[in-house]
Coordinates of C-alpha atoms in Angstrom, one line a residue:
Chain Q
M213 CA -9.9 10.7 2.7
P214 CA -13.0 10.4 5.0
K215 CA -12.8 10.4 8.8
L216 CA -12.9 6.9 10.3
T217 CA -15.2 7.0 13.3
R218 CA -14.8 3.4 14.4
F219 CA -14.0 0.0 13.1
K220 CA -14.4 -3.6 14.3
V221 CA -12.7 -6.8 13.2
T222 CA -14.0 -10.4 13.4
I223 CA -11.1 -12.8 12.8
E224 CA -11.5 -16.6 12.3
T225 CA -8.2 -18.3 12.9
G226 CA -7.3 -21.3 10.8
D227 CA -5.0 -24.2 11.8
V228 CA -2.2 -22.1 13.4
G229 CA -3.1 -19.6 16.1
M230 CA -1.3 -17.4 18.5
D231 CA -1.5 -16.3 22.1
E232 CA -0.3 -12.7 21.9
P233 CA -2.5 -9.6 22.2
V234 CA -3.9 -8.6 18.8
H235 CA -2.7 -5.3 17.5
F236 CA -3.5 -3.0 14.6
N237 CA -1.5 -0.3 13.0
I238 CA -3.1 3.0 12.2
N239 CA -1.0 5.6 10.4
S240 CA 2.1 3.6 11.7
H241 CA 0.9 3.7 15.3
K242 CA 0.7 0.2 16.8
V243 CA -2.4 -0.1 19.0
P244 CA -4.1 -3.0 20.9
F245 CA -7.8 -3.6 20.2
E246 CA -10.5 -2.7 22.7
D247 CA -13.7 -4.5 23.5
V248 CA -11.9 -7.8 22.9
R249 CA -13.9 -11.1 22.7
G250 CA -12.7 -14.6 22.0
S251 CA -9.1 -15.4 21.0
A252 CA -6.7 -15.8 18.2
Q253 CA -6.0 -19.5 18.9
A254 CA -6.4 -22.2 16.3
G255 CA -10.0 -22.6 15.3
Q256 CA -11.2 -19.7 17.5
T257 CA -12.8 -16.4 16.6
F258 CA -11.4 -13.0 17.8
E259 CA -13.5 -9.8 17.9
G260 CA -12.1 -6.4 18.7
G261 CA -12.7 -2.8 17.7
F262 CA -11.5 0.8 18.3
E263 CA -13.0 4.3 18.3
I264 CA -10.6 6.0 15.9
N265 CA -12.2 9.4 15.3
S266 CA -9.4 10.4 13.0
F267 CA -8.3 10.2 9.4
A268 CA -6.9 6.8 8.5
H269 CA -4.1 7.0 5.9
S270 CA -3.2 3.3 6.6
L271 CA -4.9 0.6 8.6
T272 CA -3.3 -2.8 9.0
L273 CA -3.6 -5.9 11.2
V274 CA -0.2 -6.7 12.7
G275 CA 1.4 -10.2 12.7
P276 CA 2.6 -11.8 15.9
E277 CA 6.1 -11.0 17.3
T278 CA 6.9 -14.7 17.3
G279 CA 5.5 -17.6 15.4
Q280 CA 2.8 -17.6 12.7
W281 CA -0.9 -16.8 12.7
N282 CA -3.0 -18.3 9.9
I283 CA -6.1 -16.3 9.4
K284 CA -9.0 -18.1 7.7
K285 CA -11.4 -15.2 7.3
L286 CA -11.2 -11.6 8.4
K287 CA -14.2 -9.3 8.4
V288 CA -13.8 -5.6 8.9
D289 CA -16.8 -3.3 9.7
L290 CA -15.9 0.3 9.0
D291 CA -17.9 3.4 10.1
L292 CA -16.9 6.6 8.3
E293 CA -18.2 10.0 9.2
G294 CA -20.9 11.1 6.8
A295 CA -21.2 7.8 5.0
E296 CA -23.1 4.5 5.3
P297 CA -21.2 1.9 7.4
Y298 CA -19.8 -0.9 5.2
S299 CA -18.0 -4.2 5.6
V300 CA -15.2 -6.0 3.8
T301 CA -14.4 -9.7 4.1
F302 CA -10.9 -10.9 3.4
G303 CA -9.8 -14.5 2.7
E304 CA -6.9 -16.5 4.0
V305 CA -3.7 -14.8 5.0
A306 CA -0.6 -15.9 7.0
L307 CA 0.9 -13.4 9.4
D308 CA 4.2 -13.5 11.3
E309 CA 6.8 -11.1 12.7
T310 CA 7.8 -9.8 9.2
N311 CA 4.4 -8.6 8.0
E312 CA 1.1 -6.9 8.5
V313 CA -2.0 -7.1 6.4
N314 CA -3.9 -4.1 4.9
I315 CA -7.5 -4.0 6.3
W316 CA -8.5 -0.7 4.8
R317 CA -10.7 -0.5 1.8
D318 CA -12.3 2.6 0.4
P319 CA -16.1 2.8 0.7
P320 CA -17.8 0.9 -2.1
V321 CA -18.7 2.9 -5.2
P322 CA -22.3 2.9 -6.2
V323 CA -23.6 -0.1 -8.1
F324 CA -26.9 -0.3 -10.0
E325 CA -28.8 -2.9 -12.0
V326 CA -29.2 -2.1 -15.6
Chain O
M78 CA 60.5 18.2 -5.6
A79 CA 63.1 15.5 -6.3
S80 CA 64.6 16.0 -2.9
I81 CA 61.3 15.7 -1.1
L82 CA 60.7 12.4 -2.9
E83 CA 64.1 11.1 -1.9
K84 CA 63.5 12.0 1.7
L85 CA 60.2 10.3 1.8
K86 CA 61.6 7.2 0.1
S87 CA 64.3 7.0 2.8
M88 CA 61.6 7.3 5.5
F89 CA 59.9 4.2 4.2
G90 CA 63.1 2.3 3.4
P91 CA 63.9 0.4 0.2
G92 CA 61.8 -2.6 1.1
E93 CA 58.6 -0.5 1.2
E94 CA 59.1 1.2 -2.2
T95 CA 55.9 -0.2 -3.6
G96 CA 53.2 1.2 -5.8
S97 CA 51.0 1.8 -2.8
S98 CA 53.6 3.9 -1.0
A99 CA 54.2 6.0 -4.1
Q100 CA 50.5 6.6 -4.2
I101 CA 50.7 7.9 -0.6
V102 CA 53.4 10.4 -1.6
T103 CA 51.5 11.8 -4.4
E104 CA 48.3 12.1 -2.4
T105 CA 49.8 13.7 0.6
P106 CA 48.7 17.3 1.0
A107 CA 51.4 20.0 0.8
T108 CA 51.2 20.9 4.4
A109 CA 51.6 17.3 5.5
V110 CA 54.7 16.9 3.3
S111 CA 56.1 20.0 4.9
S112 CA 55.8 18.7 8.4
Q113 CA 57.3 15.4 7.4
E114 CA 60.1 17.3 5.8
S115 CA 61.0 18.9 9.1
A116 CA 60.9 15.7 11.1
P117 CA 64.1 13.7 11.7
V118 CA 64.5 11.1 9.1
S119 CA 65.4 8.4 11.6
E120 CA 62.2 8.9 13.6
P121 CA 59.4 6.6 12.8
T122 CA 56.3 8.2 11.3
P123 CA 53.7 8.8 14.0
T124 CA 50.9 6.4 13.5
P125 CA 47.4 7.8 13.7
P126 CA 45.3 6.7 16.7
A127 CA 43.4 3.5 15.9
P128 CA 39.7 4.2 15.5
A129 CA 37.5 3.3 18.5
S130 CA 36.3 -0.2 18.1
P131 CA 32.5 -0.4 17.7
P132 CA 30.6 -1.5 20.8
P133 CA 29.7 -5.2 20.9
M134 CA 26.5 -6.1 19.1
E135 CA 24.6 -6.9 22.3
E136 CA 25.1 -3.3 23.5
L137 CA 23.5 -1.8 20.5
A138 CA 19.8 -0.9 20.6
P139 CA 17.8 -3.4 18.5
T140 CA 16.7 -2.1 15.2
P141 CA 12.9 -2.1 14.9
M142 CA 11.9 -4.6 12.2
M143 CA 10.2 -3.1 9.2
R144 CA 7.2 -5.1 8.4
T145 CA 5.9 -5.7 4.9
V146 CA 2.3 -4.7 4.3
I147 CA 0.6 -7.6 2.4
Q148 CA -2.8 -7.7 0.8
A149 CA -5.4 -10.3 1.5
P150 CA -7.9 -11.4 -1.1
V151 CA -11.4 -9.8 -0.8
V152 CA -13.9 -12.6 -0.7
S153 CA -17.1 -10.7 -0.7
D154 CA -17.9 -7.8 -2.9
A155 CA -21.1 -5.8 -3.4
A156 CA -20.7 -6.1 -7.1
D157 CA -20.9 -9.9 -7.1
L158 CA -24.0 -11.2 -8.8
P159 CA -26.4 -13.8 -7.4
D160 CA -27.1 -17.0 -9.4
S161 CA -30.2 -16.5 -11.5
E162 CA -31.9 -17.9 -14.6
E163 CA -32.5 -14.3 -15.6
I164 CA -29.7 -12.3 -17.3
L165 CA -28.5 -9.9 -14.6
I166 CA -26.3 -6.9 -15.5
R167 CA -24.8 -4.7 -12.8
A168 CA -23.0 -1.4 -13.6
Q169 CA -20.3 0.0 -11.5
P170 CA -18.7 3.3 -12.5
S171 CA -15.0 3.6 -11.4
P172 CA -14.3 5.9 -8.5
T173 CA -12.6 8.4 -10.9
G174 CA -15.7 8.3 -13.2
D175 CA -13.7 7.7 -16.4
Q176 CA -15.0 4.2 -17.1
C177 CA -17.8 1.8 -16.1
V178 CA -17.6 -1.9 -15.5
F179 CA -20.6 -4.0 -16.3
R180 CA -20.8 -7.5 -14.6
I181 CA -23.1 -10.2 -16.1
N182 CA -24.1 -13.5 -14.7
R183 CA -23.2 -15.1 -18.0
P184 CA -19.7 -16.0 -19.4
L185 CA -18.7 -13.7 -22.3
F186 CA -15.2 -14.9 -23.0
P187 CA -14.2 -17.6 -20.4
G188 CA -10.5 -17.5 -19.5
H189 CA -9.7 -14.6 -21.8
S190 CA -10.2 -11.0 -22.5
W191 CA -10.4 -8.8 -25.6
F192 CA -9.9 -5.1 -26.2
F193 CA -11.9 -3.2 -28.8
K194 CA -10.0 0.0 -29.5
D195 CA -12.7 1.5 -31.7
F196 CA -15.9 1.0 -33.7
E197 CA -14.1 -0.6 -36.7
S198 CA -12.5 -3.2 -34.4
A199 CA -15.9 -4.4 -33.3
E200 CA -16.9 -5.7 -36.8
G201 CA -18.0 -9.3 -36.6
S202 CA -18.3 -9.4 -32.8
P203 CA -22.1 -9.1 -32.1
L204 CA -21.7 -7.9 -28.5
A205 CA -19.2 -5.2 -29.4
E206 CA -21.2 -4.2 -32.5
V207 CA -24.3 -3.4 -30.4
I208 CA -22.3 -1.6 -27.8
F209 CA -20.5 0.6 -30.3
T210 CA -23.9 1.6 -31.9
N211 CA -23.9 4.1 -29.0
D212 CA -21.9 7.1 -30.2
E213 CA -20.6 7.9 -26.8
V214 CA -18.5 4.6 -26.5
E215 CA -14.8 5.1 -27.1
T216 CA -13.3 1.7 -26.1
L217 CA -14.6 -1.7 -24.9
L218 CA -12.8 -4.3 -22.9
V219 CA -14.5 -7.7 -22.6
H220 CA -13.1 -9.9 -19.8
E221 CA -14.7 -13.3 -18.8
Q222 CA -18.0 -12.2 -17.3
S223 CA -17.7 -8.5 -17.5
F224 CA -17.0 -5.6 -19.9
T225 CA -15.6 -2.2 -19.3
I226 CA -16.5 0.9 -21.3
T227 CA -14.8 4.3 -21.7
R228 CA -16.5 7.2 -23.3
Y229 CA -15.2 10.0 -25.4
D230 CA -16.4 12.6 -22.9
Q231 CA -14.1 11.9 -20.0
N232 CA -15.7 14.7 -18.0
N233 CA -19.2 13.2 -18.0
F234 CA -19.4 11.4 -14.7
E235 CA -23.2 10.7 -15.0
W236 CA -23.3 7.0 -16.0
E237 CA -26.8 5.8 -15.0
K238 CA -28.8 6.7 -18.1
F239 CA -26.0 5.6 -20.4
A240 CA -25.5 2.3 -18.5
R241 CA -29.2 1.5 -18.7
E242 CA -29.1 2.0 -22.5
I243 CA -26.1 -0.3 -22.7
G244 CA -27.6 -2.9 -20.4
A245 CA -30.8 -3.1 -22.6
V246 CA -28.9 -3.8 -25.8
V247 CA -26.5 -6.2 -24.2
R248 CA -29.3 -8.2 -22.6
E249 CA -31.2 -8.4 -25.9
T250 CA -28.0 -9.7 -27.7
L251 CA -27.4 -12.3 -25.0
Q252 CA -31.0 -13.5 -25.1
E253 CA -30.6 -14.2 -28.8
G254 CA -28.0 -16.8 -27.7
G255 CA -25.5 -16.4 -30.6
P256 CA -21.8 -16.0 -30.4
V257 CA -20.6 -12.9 -28.5
L258 CA -17.3 -12.4 -30.2
K259 CA -15.9 -12.9 -33.7
E260 CA -15.0 -16.5 -34.3
S261 CA -11.5 -15.7 -35.4
I262 CA -10.6 -14.0 -32.1
V263 CA -11.3 -17.2 -30.3
R264 CA -9.9 -19.5 -33.0
D265 CA -6.6 -17.7 -33.6
M266 CA -5.8 -17.0 -29.9
P267 CA -2.1 -18.0 -29.3
D268 CA -1.3 -20.1 -26.3
E269 CA -0.4 -18.4 -23.0
E270 CA 3.3 -19.3 -23.2
K271 CA 3.7 -17.6 -26.6
I272 CA 2.0 -14.4 -25.3
R273 CA 4.2 -14.5 -22.2
E274 CA 7.4 -14.7 -24.2
D275 CA 6.4 -11.9 -26.6
I276 CA 5.3 -9.6 -23.8
Q277 CA 8.5 -10.3 -21.9
K278 CA 10.5 -9.4 -25.0
V279 CA 8.6 -6.0 -25.3
I280 CA 9.3 -5.3 -21.6
D281 CA 13.0 -6.1 -21.9
L282 CA 13.7 -4.4 -25.2
E283 CA 11.3 -1.5 -25.3
V284 CA 9.4 -0.7 -22.1
N285 CA 12.1 -1.0 -19.5
P286 CA 14.8 0.9 -21.4
G287 CA 12.2 3.6 -21.8
V288 CA 11.3 3.9 -18.1
A289 CA 14.8 3.3 -16.9
G290 CA 15.6 7.0 -17.5
H291 CA 13.2 7.8 -14.6
G292 CA 14.5 5.0 -12.4
G293 CA 11.5 2.9 -13.2
Q294 CA 11.0 -0.8 -14.0
I295 CA 8.1 -2.9 -15.2
T296 CA 7.8 -6.5 -14.2
L297 CA 5.4 -9.1 -15.8
T298 CA 3.9 -10.7 -12.7
G299 CA 1.3 -13.0 -14.3
I300 CA -0.7 -14.0 -17.3
Q301 CA -4.0 -15.8 -17.5
G302 CA -4.9 -16.6 -21.1
N303 CA -4.2 -13.3 -22.8
T304 CA -4.7 -11.2 -19.7
I305 CA -1.6 -9.5 -18.5
N306 CA -0.7 -8.4 -14.9
I307 CA 2.3 -6.1 -14.4
Q308 CA 3.9 -4.3 -11.5
M309 CA 5.5 -0.9 -11.7
G310 CA 8.7 -0.6 -9.6
G311 CA 11.4 1.8 -8.8
G312 CA 10.6 5.4 -9.8
C313 CA 7.3 4.2 -11.4
Q314 CA 5.8 3.1 -8.0
G315 CA 3.7 5.9 -6.7
C316 CA 4.6 8.2 -9.5
S317 CA 1.8 10.7 -10.4
S318 CA 2.5 9.9 -14.0
A319 CA 2.2 6.1 -13.5
D320 CA -1.3 5.9 -14.9
L321 CA -0.4 7.9 -18.0
T322 CA 2.7 5.7 -18.5
L323 CA 0.5 2.6 -18.2
K324 CA -2.4 3.7 -20.4
V325 CA -0.4 5.5 -23.1
G326 CA 3.1 4.0 -23.1
I327 CA 2.8 0.4 -21.9
H328 CA -0.6 -0.4 -23.3
N329 CA 0.3 0.8 -26.7
A330 CA 3.7 -1.0 -26.7
F331 CA 2.1 -4.2 -25.7
R332 CA -0.8 -4.1 -28.1
K333 CA 1.3 -3.0 -31.0
A334 CA 3.8 -5.8 -30.5
V335 CA 1.4 -8.5 -29.4
P336 CA -2.0 -7.9 -31.0
F337 CA -3.7 -10.7 -29.1
V338 CA -3.2 -9.1 -25.7
G339 CA -6.5 -8.5 -23.8
A340 CA -6.8 -6.8 -20.5
I341 CA -3.6 -5.3 -18.9
Y342 CA -3.8 -4.8 -15.1
D343 CA -1.5 -2.9 -12.9
E344 CA -1.0 -4.8 -9.6
T345 CA 1.2 -2.1 -8.1
D346 CA 0.3 -0.8 -4.7
H347 CA 1.3 2.8 -5.5
A348 CA 1.0 3.9 -1.8
A349 CA 3.1 1.1 -0.3
G350 CA 6.6 1.2 1.0
L351 CA 8.7 3.7 2.7
N352 CA 9.3 6.0 -0.3
P353 CA 6.6 5.9 -2.9
Y354 CA 7.4 8.5 -5.5
F355 CA 4.6 10.9 -4.7
S356 CA 5.1 10.9 -0.9

């Protein structure tokens, strides 16, 4: 598994937002985002990132401790050591105190026109 | 022995001569019987101290909640093709290099899929016939707007030259505008409910009894047309042999019992949970 240098999320909240700080989970360690902009309230866009500089075995976005958080769109920019940066965009997902959503995707495999 | 039993009976009194008390006598260790024997018969049997009552719930530390890891749909993918009048074909070898997916901006078999296990099975399906003219092709799976090829040489990870040859013959066939698959495949396709029932029967009667020996379980999670989605649970989840079980055992069982089955996808997250088999 390649080393994750840094990553950034851009989260568009749908009709149900939340007020809590946004956390992610890396290798089962719950961490708040850095360089935060915007908010996770309904209709708003949240941006945050983190310098990981380690090997990610799991990377998830954690649901709020109370209430629900309806995410409309979630873009993750991943920067791996020795590889081209890449982005993954996820669709709608509803988070709460019982769940967290996987935001890790392996680097895309080469694609060519034939 | 008879005298010991008499003494014990007298200790409990005639009213307590029940099945449960008899069970106590027979299960009492020899040393305990001996100590009871020496005790005066009139004395009541000392009762063991009552176990300490558990602390009230509010004094216990809260148990951290275990969250479920869920998957969100990916809405953008580098392999997606733009709209175009021109026939576009994009090849994407799998990360393991054992197969290559070709995506086309044209429908091949809308709502369904079809598996060609060999050259002979391609007869009458123009797209499959031209693909199987390449001697390297082992199997072909057509699914909606894509097809997937495996090759005989599983150790050859160089796909680009091969993929260009395949792309050229497929484009030529599509430009001719005729049918892609044999008419009977489309015409005789059973309805989804019939396929669901038949697959469930295979899972219940053949597949699950087979994997149960390893603590495994297969669940039919969805069916679209003749495309099957399954999940591997229990001992199968995360097992290093799950891929072999799927491709050799489950695929063969499904296709033998239900010949109209097309693609079979494993939805299992083999790394999820607290105790995937391989961890």
